[in-house]
C-alpha atoms as a PDB file:
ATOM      1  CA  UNK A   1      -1.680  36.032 -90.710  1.00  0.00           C
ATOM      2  CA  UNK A   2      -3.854  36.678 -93.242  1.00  0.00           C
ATOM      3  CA  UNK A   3      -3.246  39.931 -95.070  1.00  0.00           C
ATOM      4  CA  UNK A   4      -5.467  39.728 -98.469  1.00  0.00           C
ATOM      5  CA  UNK A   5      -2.869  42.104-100.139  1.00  0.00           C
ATOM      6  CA  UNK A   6       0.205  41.294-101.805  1.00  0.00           C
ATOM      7  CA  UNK A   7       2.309  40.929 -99.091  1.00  0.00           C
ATOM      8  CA  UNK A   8       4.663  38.410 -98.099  1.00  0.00           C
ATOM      9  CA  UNK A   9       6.148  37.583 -94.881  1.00  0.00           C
ATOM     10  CA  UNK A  10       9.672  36.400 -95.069  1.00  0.00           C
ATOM     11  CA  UNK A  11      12.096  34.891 -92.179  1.00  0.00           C
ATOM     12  CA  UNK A  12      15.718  34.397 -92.491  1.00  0.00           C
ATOM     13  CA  UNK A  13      16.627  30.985 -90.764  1.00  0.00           C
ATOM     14  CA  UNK A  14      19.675  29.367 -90.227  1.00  0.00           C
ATOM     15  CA  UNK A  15      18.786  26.078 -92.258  1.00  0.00           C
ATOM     16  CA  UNK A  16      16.412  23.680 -93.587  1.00  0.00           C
ATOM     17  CA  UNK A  17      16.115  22.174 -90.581  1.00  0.00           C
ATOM     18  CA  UNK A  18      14.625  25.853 -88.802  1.00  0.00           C
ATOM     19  CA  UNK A  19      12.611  26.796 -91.535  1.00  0.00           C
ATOM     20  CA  UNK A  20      10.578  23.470 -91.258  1.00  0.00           C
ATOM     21  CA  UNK A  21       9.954  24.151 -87.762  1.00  0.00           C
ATOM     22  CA  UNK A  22       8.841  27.215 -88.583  1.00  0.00           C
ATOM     23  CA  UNK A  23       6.574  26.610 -91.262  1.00  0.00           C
ATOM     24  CA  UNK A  24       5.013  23.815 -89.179  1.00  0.00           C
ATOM     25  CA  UNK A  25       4.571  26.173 -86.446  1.00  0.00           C
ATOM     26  CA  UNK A  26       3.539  29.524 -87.785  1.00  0.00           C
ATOM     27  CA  UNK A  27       2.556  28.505 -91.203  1.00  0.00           C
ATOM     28  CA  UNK A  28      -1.131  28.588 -92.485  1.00  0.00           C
ATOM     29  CA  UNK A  29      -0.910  24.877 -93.597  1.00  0.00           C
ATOM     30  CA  UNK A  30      -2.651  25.849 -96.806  1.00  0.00           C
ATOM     31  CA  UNK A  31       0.827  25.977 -99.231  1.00  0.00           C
ATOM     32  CA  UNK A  32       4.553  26.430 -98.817  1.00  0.00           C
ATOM     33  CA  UNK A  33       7.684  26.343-101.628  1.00  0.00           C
ATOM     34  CA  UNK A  34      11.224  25.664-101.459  1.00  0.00           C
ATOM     35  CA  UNK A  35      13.341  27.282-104.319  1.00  0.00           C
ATOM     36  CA  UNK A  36      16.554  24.749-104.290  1.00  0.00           C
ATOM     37  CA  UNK A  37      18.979  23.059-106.414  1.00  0.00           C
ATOM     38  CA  UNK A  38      19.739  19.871-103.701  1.00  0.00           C
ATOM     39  CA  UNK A  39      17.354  17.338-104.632  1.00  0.00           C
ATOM     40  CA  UNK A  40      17.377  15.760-101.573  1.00  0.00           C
ATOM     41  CA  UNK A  41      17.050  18.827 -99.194  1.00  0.00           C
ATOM     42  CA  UNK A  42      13.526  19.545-100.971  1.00  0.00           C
ATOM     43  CA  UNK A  43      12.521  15.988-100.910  1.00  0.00           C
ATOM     44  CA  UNK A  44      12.881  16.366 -97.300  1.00  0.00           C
ATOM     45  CA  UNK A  45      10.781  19.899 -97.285  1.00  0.00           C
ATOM     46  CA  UNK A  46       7.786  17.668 -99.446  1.00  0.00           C
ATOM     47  CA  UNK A  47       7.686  15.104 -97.128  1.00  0.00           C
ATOM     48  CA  UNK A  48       8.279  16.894 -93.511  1.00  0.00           C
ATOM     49  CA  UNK A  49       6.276  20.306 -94.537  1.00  0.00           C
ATOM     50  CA  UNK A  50       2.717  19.856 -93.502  1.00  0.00           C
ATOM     51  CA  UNK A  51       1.271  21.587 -95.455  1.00  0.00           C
ATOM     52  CA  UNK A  52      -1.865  21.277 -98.077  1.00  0.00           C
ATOM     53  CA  UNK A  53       0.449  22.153-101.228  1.00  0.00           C
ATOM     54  CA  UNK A  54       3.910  21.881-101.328  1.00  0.00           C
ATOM     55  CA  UNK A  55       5.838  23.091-104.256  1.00  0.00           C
ATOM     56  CA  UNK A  56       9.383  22.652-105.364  1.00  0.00           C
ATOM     57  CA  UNK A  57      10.903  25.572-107.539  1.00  0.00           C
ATOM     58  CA  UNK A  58       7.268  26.736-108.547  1.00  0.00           C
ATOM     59  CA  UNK A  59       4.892  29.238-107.915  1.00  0.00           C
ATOM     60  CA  UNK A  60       2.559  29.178-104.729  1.00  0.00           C
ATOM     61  CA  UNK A  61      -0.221  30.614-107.203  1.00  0.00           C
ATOM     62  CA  UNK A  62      -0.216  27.438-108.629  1.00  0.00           C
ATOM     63  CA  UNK A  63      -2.303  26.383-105.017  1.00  0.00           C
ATOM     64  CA  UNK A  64      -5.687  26.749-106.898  1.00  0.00           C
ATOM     65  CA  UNK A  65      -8.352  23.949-107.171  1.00  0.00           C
ATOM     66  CA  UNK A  66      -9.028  24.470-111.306  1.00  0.00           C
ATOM     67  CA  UNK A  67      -4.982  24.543-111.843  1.00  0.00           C
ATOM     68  CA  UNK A  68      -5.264  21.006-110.083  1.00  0.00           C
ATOM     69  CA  UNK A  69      -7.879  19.473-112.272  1.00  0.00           C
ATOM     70  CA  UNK A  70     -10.727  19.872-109.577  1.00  0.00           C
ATOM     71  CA  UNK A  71     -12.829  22.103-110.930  1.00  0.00           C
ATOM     72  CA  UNK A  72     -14.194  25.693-109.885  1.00  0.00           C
ATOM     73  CA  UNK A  73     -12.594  26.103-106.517  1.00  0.00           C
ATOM     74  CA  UNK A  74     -15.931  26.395-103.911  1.00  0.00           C
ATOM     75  CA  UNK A  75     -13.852  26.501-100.238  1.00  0.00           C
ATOM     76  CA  UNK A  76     -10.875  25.757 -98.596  1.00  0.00           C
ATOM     77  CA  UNK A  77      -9.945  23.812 -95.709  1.00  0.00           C
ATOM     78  CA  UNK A  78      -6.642  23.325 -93.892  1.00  0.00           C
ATOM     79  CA  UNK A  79      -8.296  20.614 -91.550  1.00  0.00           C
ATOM     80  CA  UNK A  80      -7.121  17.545 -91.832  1.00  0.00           C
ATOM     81  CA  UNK A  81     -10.441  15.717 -90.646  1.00  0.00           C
ATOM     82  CA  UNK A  82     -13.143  18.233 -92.127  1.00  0.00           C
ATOM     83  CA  UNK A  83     -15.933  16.564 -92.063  1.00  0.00           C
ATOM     84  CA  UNK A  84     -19.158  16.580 -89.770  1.00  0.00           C
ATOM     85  CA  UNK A  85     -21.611  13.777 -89.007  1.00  0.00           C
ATOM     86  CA  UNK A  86     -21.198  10.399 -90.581  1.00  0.00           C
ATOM     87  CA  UNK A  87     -18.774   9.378 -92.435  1.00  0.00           C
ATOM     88  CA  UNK A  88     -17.551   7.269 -95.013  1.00  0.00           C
ATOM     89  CA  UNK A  89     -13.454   6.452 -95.930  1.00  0.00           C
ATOM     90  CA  UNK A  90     -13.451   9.324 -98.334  1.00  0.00           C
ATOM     91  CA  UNK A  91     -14.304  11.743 -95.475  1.00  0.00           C
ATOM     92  CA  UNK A  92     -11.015  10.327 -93.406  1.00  0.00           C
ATOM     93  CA  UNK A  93      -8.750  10.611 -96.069  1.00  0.00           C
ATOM     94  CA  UNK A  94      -7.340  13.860 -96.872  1.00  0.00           C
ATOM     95  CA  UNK A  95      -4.402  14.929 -99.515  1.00  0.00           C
ATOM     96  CA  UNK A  96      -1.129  16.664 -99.859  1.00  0.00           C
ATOM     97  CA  UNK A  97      -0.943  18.050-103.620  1.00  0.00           C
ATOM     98  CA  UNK A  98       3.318  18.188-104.397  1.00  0.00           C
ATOM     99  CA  UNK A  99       4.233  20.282-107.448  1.00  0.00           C
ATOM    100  CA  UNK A 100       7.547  20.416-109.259  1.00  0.00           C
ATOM    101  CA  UNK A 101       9.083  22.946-111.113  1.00  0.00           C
ATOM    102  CA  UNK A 102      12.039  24.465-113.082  1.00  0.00           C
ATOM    103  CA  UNK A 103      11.034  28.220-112.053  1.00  0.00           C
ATOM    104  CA  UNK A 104       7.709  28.217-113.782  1.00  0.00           C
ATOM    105  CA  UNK A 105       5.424  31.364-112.704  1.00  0.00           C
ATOM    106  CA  UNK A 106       1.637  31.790-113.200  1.00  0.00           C
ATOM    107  CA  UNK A 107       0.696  34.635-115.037  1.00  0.00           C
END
């Protein structure tokens, strides 16, 4: 759900295990964190979250195309095949942006 106010949803789950599910399931696919010490565990959350930005120990307001060197940010799509009509191999790839962090914020 989209709420365009500052409002977060939060679920308490028993483990990483449920909150992938759930993420995969109810998530928007657009961007999704994990705040965790266990390397491994968060490894797991890049690779099995799908998600268009994942971040570990970071803020989601990093999720912005000029933060990622892209320029002004025009749209957004959480499509993983987007585009219409013909198409060339750029227009069947798509990308998963993973950022890492030590608790950095975005002011």
């Amino acid at each position: 759900t989209e709420f365009l106010a500052p409002i977060i949803a939060v679920k308490v789950v028993a483990g990483l295990d449920e909150a992938i599910t759930h993420i995969n399931h109810y998530g928007s696919h657009h961007t999704d964190a994990i705040v965790s010490e266990n390397y491994s565990a968060a490894l797991r959350f890049l690779r099995e979250v799908d998600s268009s930005s994942v971040m570990i120990n970071a803020s989601t307001r990093f999720a912005d195309g000029f933060e990622y060197g892209l320029g002004a940010e025009i749209g957004i799509s959480t499509d993983k095949i987007h585009a219409r009509g013909p198409v060339g191999l750029e227009g069947l790839t798509s990308q998963k942006w993973i950022v890492l962090g030590h608790g950095e914020v975005r002011a």
